[in-house]
PDB file of C-alpha atoms in Angstrom:
ATOM      1  CA  UNK B  13      60.892 -95.045-150.214  1.00  0.00           C
ATOM      2  CA  UNK B  14      57.408 -95.038-148.952  1.00  0.00           C
ATOM      3  CA  UNK B  15      56.851 -97.934-146.721  1.00  0.00           C
ATOM      4  CA  UNK B  16      53.062 -98.440-147.839  1.00  0.00           C
ATOM      5  CA  UNK B  17      51.876-101.482-145.617  1.00  0.00           C
ATOM      6  CA  UNK B  18      54.262-103.429-142.641  1.00  0.00           C
ATOM      7  CA  UNK B  19      52.901-107.225-141.399  1.00  0.00           C
ATOM      8  CA  UNK B  20      56.344-106.057-138.779  1.00  0.00           C
ATOM      9  CA  UNK B  21      54.666-106.027-135.150  1.00  0.00           C
ATOM     10  CA  UNK B  22      57.946-103.742-133.633  1.00  0.00           C
ATOM     11  CA  UNK B  23      59.073-100.441-135.697  1.00  0.00           C
ATOM     12  CA  UNK B  24      62.633-101.234-135.368  1.00  0.00           C
ATOM     13  CA  UNK B  25      62.487-103.890-137.495  1.00  0.00           C
ATOM     14  CA  UNK B  26      60.672-101.513-140.033  1.00  0.00           C
ATOM     15  CA  UNK B  27      63.443 -98.870-139.365  1.00  0.00           C
ATOM     16  CA  UNK B  28      66.308-101.757-139.780  1.00  0.00           C
ATOM     17  CA  UNK B  29      65.081-102.509-143.385  1.00  0.00           C
ATOM     18  CA  UNK B  30      64.685 -98.861-144.442  1.00  0.00           C
ATOM     19  CA  UNK B  31      68.579 -98.410-143.004  1.00  0.00           C
ATOM     20  CA  UNK B  32      69.972-101.225-145.166  1.00  0.00           C
ATOM     21  CA  UNK B  33      67.985 -99.522-148.197  1.00  0.00           C
ATOM     22  CA  UNK B  34      69.517 -96.034-147.553  1.00  0.00           C
ATOM     23  CA  UNK B  35      72.722 -98.095-147.280  1.00  0.00           C
ATOM     24  CA  UNK B  36      72.248 -99.748-150.839  1.00  0.00           C
ATOM     25  CA  UNK B  37      72.011 -95.397-152.557  1.00  0.00           C
ATOM     26  CA  UNK B  38      76.195 -95.040-151.350  1.00  0.00           C
ATOM     27  CA  UNK B  39      74.963 -91.455-149.923  1.00  0.00           C
ATOM     28  CA  UNK B  40      77.743 -88.879-149.092  1.00  0.00           C
ATOM     29  CA  UNK B  41      78.345 -89.388-145.668  1.00  0.00           C
ATOM     30  CA  UNK B  42      77.018 -86.477-142.834  1.00  0.00           C
ATOM     31  CA  UNK B  43      79.101 -83.285-142.003  1.00  0.00           C
ATOM     32  CA  UNK B  44      81.199 -83.908-139.175  1.00  0.00           C
ATOM     33  CA  UNK B  45      79.632 -80.739-137.345  1.00  0.00           C
ATOM     34  CA  UNK B  46      76.048 -82.581-137.617  1.00  0.00           C
ATOM     35  CA  UNK B  47      76.867 -85.361-135.531  1.00  0.00           C
ATOM     36  CA  UNK B  48      77.937 -82.926-132.904  1.00  0.00           C
ATOM     37  CA  UNK B  49      74.942 -82.556-131.179  1.00  0.00           C
ATOM     38  CA  UNK B  50      73.599 -84.091-127.841  1.00  0.00           C
ATOM     39  CA  UNK B  51      70.505 -85.928-128.265  1.00  0.00           C
ATOM     40  CA  UNK B  52      69.932 -86.782-124.494  1.00  0.00           C
ATOM     41  CA  UNK B  53      69.938 -82.817-123.870  1.00  0.00           C
ATOM     42  CA  UNK B  54      67.691 -80.284-124.218  1.00  0.00           C
ATOM     43  CA  UNK B  55      67.731 -78.045-127.021  1.00  0.00           C
ATOM     44  CA  UNK B  56      69.161 -74.467-126.527  1.00  0.00           C
ATOM     45  CA  UNK B  57      66.808 -72.110-125.533  1.00  0.00           C
ATOM     46  CA  UNK B  58      64.599 -74.726-123.766  1.00  0.00           C
ATOM     47  CA  UNK B  59      64.580 -74.515-119.375  1.00  0.00           C
ATOM     48  CA  UNK B  60      63.269 -77.072-117.027  1.00  0.00           C
ATOM     49  CA  UNK B  61      63.240 -77.245-113.492  1.00  0.00           C
ATOM     50  CA  UNK B  62      63.585 -79.968-111.813  1.00  0.00           C
ATOM     51  CA  UNK B  63      61.692 -81.211-109.192  1.00  0.00           C
ATOM     52  CA  UNK B  64      62.786 -82.437-106.353  1.00  0.00           C
ATOM     53  CA  UNK B  65      62.669 -85.842-104.930  1.00  0.00           C
ATOM     54  CA  UNK B  66      65.160 -87.822-101.782  1.00  0.00           C
ATOM     55  CA  UNK B  67      65.464 -91.304-101.206  1.00  0.00           C
ATOM     56  CA  UNK B  68      62.467 -92.558 -99.519  1.00  0.00           C
ATOM     57  CA  UNK B  69      60.508 -90.757-101.408  1.00  0.00           C
ATOM     58  CA  UNK B  70      57.751 -92.600-104.649  1.00  0.00           C
ATOM     59  CA  UNK B  71      56.454 -89.077-107.122  1.00  0.00           C
ATOM     60  CA  UNK B  72      54.329 -89.677-110.276  1.00  0.00           C
ATOM     61  CA  UNK B  73      54.456 -88.582-113.088  1.00  0.00           C
ATOM     62  CA  UNK B  74      53.560 -87.976-116.787  1.00  0.00           C
ATOM     63  CA  UNK B  75      54.956 -87.798-119.761  1.00  0.00           C
ATOM     64  CA  UNK B  76      52.845 -86.488-122.120  1.00  0.00           C
ATOM     65  CA  UNK B  77      52.597 -83.830-125.465  1.00  0.00           C
ATOM     66  CA  UNK B  78      53.053 -80.897-123.315  1.00  0.00           C
ATOM     67  CA  UNK B  79      56.120 -82.009-122.139  1.00  0.00           C
ATOM     68  CA  UNK B  80      59.432 -80.100-123.244  1.00  0.00           C
ATOM     69  CA  UNK B  81      61.342 -82.446-125.924  1.00  0.00           C
ATOM     70  CA  UNK B  82      65.480 -83.571-125.769  1.00  0.00           C
ATOM     71  CA  UNK B  83      67.277 -83.140-128.931  1.00  0.00           C
ATOM     72  CA  UNK B  84      65.924 -86.760-129.965  1.00  0.00           C
ATOM     73  CA  UNK B  85      62.740 -86.025-129.355  1.00  0.00           C
ATOM     74  CA  UNK B  86      61.357 -87.374-126.348  1.00  0.00           C
ATOM     75  CA  UNK B  87      59.578 -86.564-123.264  1.00  0.00           C
ATOM     76  CA  UNK B  88      61.848 -85.763-120.340  1.00  0.00           C
ATOM     77  CA  UNK B  89      61.133 -85.215-116.765  1.00  0.00           C
ATOM     78  CA  UNK B  90      63.904 -84.096-114.517  1.00  0.00           C
ATOM     79  CA  UNK B  91      64.045 -84.628-111.065  1.00  0.00           C
ATOM     80  CA  UNK B  92      67.043 -83.234-108.606  1.00  0.00           C
ATOM     81  CA  UNK B  93      68.711 -85.628-106.160  1.00  0.00           C
ATOM     82  CA  UNK B  94      71.592 -84.613-103.976  1.00  0.00           C
ATOM     83  CA  UNK B  95      73.670 -88.035-103.097  1.00  0.00           C
ATOM     84  CA  UNK B  96      76.292 -88.529-101.069  1.00  0.00           C
ATOM     85  CA  UNK B  97      79.376 -91.061-102.747  1.00  0.00           C
ATOM     86  CA  UNK B  98      79.056 -93.843-100.327  1.00  0.00           C
ATOM     87  CA  UNK B  99      75.551 -94.187-100.058  1.00  0.00           C
ATOM     88  CA  UNK B 100      73.976 -96.534-102.661  1.00  0.00           C
ATOM     89  CA  UNK B 101      71.063 -95.382-104.443  1.00  0.00           C
ATOM     90  CA  UNK B 102      68.138 -97.592-106.171  1.00  0.00           C
ATOM     91  CA  UNK B 103      65.698 -95.636-109.257  1.00  0.00           C
ATOM     92  CA  UNK B 104      62.891 -97.547-110.456  1.00  0.00           C
ATOM     93  CA  UNK B 105      60.637 -95.788-112.842  1.00  0.00           C
ATOM     94  CA  UNK B 106      57.089 -97.483-113.401  1.00  0.00           C
ATOM     95  CA  UNK B 107      54.179 -97.259-115.961  1.00  0.00           C
ATOM     96  CA  UNK B 108      50.914 -96.498-114.577  1.00  0.00           C
ATOM     97  CA  UNK B 109      47.749 -98.220-116.105  1.00  0.00           C
ATOM     98  CA  UNK B 110      45.115 -96.043-117.164  1.00  0.00           C
ATOM     99  CA  UNK B 111      42.186 -95.272-119.190  1.00  0.00           C
ATOM    100  CA  UNK B 112      42.835 -92.064-119.482  1.00  0.00           C
ATOM    101  CA  UNK B 113      42.737 -90.855-123.710  1.00  0.00           C
ATOM    102  CA  UNK B 114      46.380 -90.031-125.226  1.00  0.00           C
ATOM    103  CA  UNK B 115      48.237 -92.460-122.261  1.00  0.00           C
ATOM    104  CA  UNK B 116      49.016 -96.006-122.951  1.00  0.00           C
ATOM    105  CA  UNK B 117      51.660 -98.313-122.506  1.00  0.00           C
ATOM    106  CA  UNK B 118      54.628 -96.535-122.595  1.00  0.00           C
ATOM    107  CA  UNK B 119      58.353 -97.343-122.472  1.00  0.00           C
ATOM    108  CA  UNK B 120      60.764 -95.264-119.748  1.00  0.00           C
ATOM    109  CA  UNK B 121      64.336 -94.960-119.929  1.00  0.00           C
ATOM    110  CA  UNK B 122      65.814 -93.446-116.387  1.00  0.00           C
ATOM    111  CA  UNK B 123      69.422 -91.446-116.761  1.00  0.00           C
ATOM    112  CA  UNK B 124      71.657 -90.019-114.408  1.00  0.00           C
ATOM    113  CA  UNK B 125      73.194 -86.732-115.259  1.00  0.00           C
ATOM    114  CA  UNK B 126      76.188 -85.355-113.257  1.00  0.00           C
ATOM    115  CA  UNK B 127      74.901 -81.573-114.698  1.00  0.00           C
ATOM    116  CA  UNK B 128      75.494 -81.889-118.600  1.00  0.00           C
ATOM    117  CA  UNK B 129      76.729 -85.461-118.281  1.00  0.00           C
ATOM    118  CA  UNK B 130      74.709 -88.948-118.678  1.00  0.00           C
ATOM    119  CA  UNK B 131      76.497 -90.995-115.660  1.00  0.00           C
ATOM    120  CA  UNK B 132      73.860 -93.988-115.518  1.00  0.00           C
ATOM    121  CA  UNK B 133      71.616 -95.385-117.817  1.00  0.00           C
ATOM    122  CA  UNK B 134      68.567 -98.215-118.221  1.00  0.00           C
ATOM    123  CA  UNK B 135      66.330 -98.909-120.913  1.00  0.00           C
ATOM    124  CA  UNK B 136      63.177-100.090-120.559  1.00  0.00           C
ATOM    125  CA  UNK B 137      62.911-102.376-123.327  1.00  0.00           C
ATOM    126  CA  UNK B 138      59.129-102.684-123.404  1.00  0.00           C
ATOM    127  CA  UNK B 139      58.672-103.461-119.894  1.00  0.00           C
ATOM    128  CA  UNK B 140      56.175-102.153-116.679  1.00  0.00           C
ATOM    129  CA  UNK B 141      59.079-100.833-115.264  1.00  0.00           C
ATOM    130  CA  UNK B 142      62.926 -99.939-115.808  1.00  0.00           C
ATOM    131  CA  UNK B 143      65.341 -99.900-112.026  1.00  0.00           C
ATOM    132  CA  UNK B 144      68.970 -98.289-112.110  1.00  0.00           C
ATOM    133  CA  UNK B 145      70.962 -98.554-108.682  1.00  0.00           C
ATOM    134  CA  UNK B 146      73.352 -96.041-108.663  1.00  0.00           C
ATOM    135  CA  UNK B 147      76.417 -95.208-106.841  1.00  0.00           C
ATOM    136  CA  UNK B 148      78.008 -91.646-107.060  1.00  0.00           C
ATOM    137  CA  UNK B 149      81.074 -90.696-107.195  1.00  0.00           C
ATOM    138  CA  UNK B 150      81.108 -88.013-105.665  1.00  0.00           C
ATOM    139  CA  UNK B 151      78.406 -85.718-102.758  1.00  0.00           C
ATOM    140  CA  UNK B 152      75.989 -83.160-104.838  1.00  0.00           C
ATOM    141  CA  UNK B 153      72.771 -82.771-106.702  1.00  0.00           C
ATOM    142  CA  UNK B 154      72.475 -84.660-109.901  1.00  0.00           C
ATOM    143  CA  UNK B 155      69.663 -85.646-111.862  1.00  0.00           C
ATOM    144  CA  UNK B 156      67.538 -88.391-112.503  1.00  0.00           C
ATOM    145  CA  UNK B 157      65.529 -87.984-115.479  1.00  0.00           C
ATOM    146  CA  UNK B 158      62.412 -89.747-117.192  1.00  0.00           C
ATOM    147  CA  UNK B 159      61.863 -89.431-120.737  1.00  0.00           C
ATOM    148  CA  UNK B 160      60.600 -91.428-123.183  1.00  0.00           C
ATOM    149  CA  UNK B 161      62.168 -94.007-125.317  1.00  0.00           C
ATOM    150  CA  UNK B 162      63.213 -92.133-128.820  1.00  0.00           C
ATOM    151  CA  UNK B 163      61.100 -88.637-130.780  1.00  0.00           C
ATOM    152  CA  UNK B 164      58.094 -91.458-130.803  1.00  0.00           C
ATOM    153  CA  UNK B 165      55.203 -89.963-129.796  1.00  0.00           C
ATOM    154  CA  UNK B 166      54.451 -92.411-126.801  1.00  0.00           C
ATOM    155  CA  UNK B 167      52.623 -90.863-123.315  1.00  0.00           C
ATOM    156  CA  UNK B 168      51.240 -92.401-120.582  1.00  0.00           C
ATOM    157  CA  UNK B 169      51.869 -91.808-116.324  1.00  0.00           C
ATOM    158  CA  UNK B 170      54.693 -93.758-114.198  1.00  0.00           C
ATOM    159  CA  UNK B 171      55.877 -93.518-110.521  1.00  0.00           C
ATOM    160  CA  UNK B 172      59.406 -92.571-109.797  1.00  0.00           C
ATOM    161  CA  UNK B 173      60.675 -94.395-107.082  1.00  0.00           C
ATOM    162  CA  UNK B 174      64.831 -93.929-104.443  1.00  0.00           C
ATOM    163  CA  UNK B 175      65.264 -95.739-102.380  1.00  0.00           C
ATOM    164  CA  UNK B 176      68.563 -96.862-100.729  1.00  0.00           C
ATOM    165  CA  UNK B 177      69.349-100.004-100.197  1.00  0.00           C
ATOM    166  CA  UNK B 178      69.766-103.048 -97.670  1.00  0.00           C
ATOM    167  CA  UNK B 179      73.746-102.090 -96.642  1.00  0.00           C
ATOM    168  CA  UNK B 180      75.866-105.460 -97.433  1.00  0.00           C
TER     169      UNK B 180
END
């Protein structure tokens, strides 16, 4: 199937029509082993050193063409954050407007990982920022992962803020 022209304003709608067309073909299902890959993991052999992040810090970064990608094709930056279980942390990733060539509005996704397991997630959903509140179940080092939404070639600058909300 070739989609030569589409007046649909968002690509997801085109993909939904494409998925319907594929399902009508009654193709055989993928073998179970092909579905085991974690789309949020880094591909084998790709290691990235997590930059340090502390509660109270704001760091700036960029998701761009040279970044290593996750198994699902998304660009990603990792940050190491040490947390204690008695304290909630609020994480906020915001797009930073820029006029540099090759950068544009990027849809940001925030994930908190405990080792290689995702324990919290917030999708940007085409807004300028995404926020995530997380209370760790155990003390230790967690990875805060800022990613693009999906495998599309989006790139852009962002600011990541980690703060402790006031105790209630």
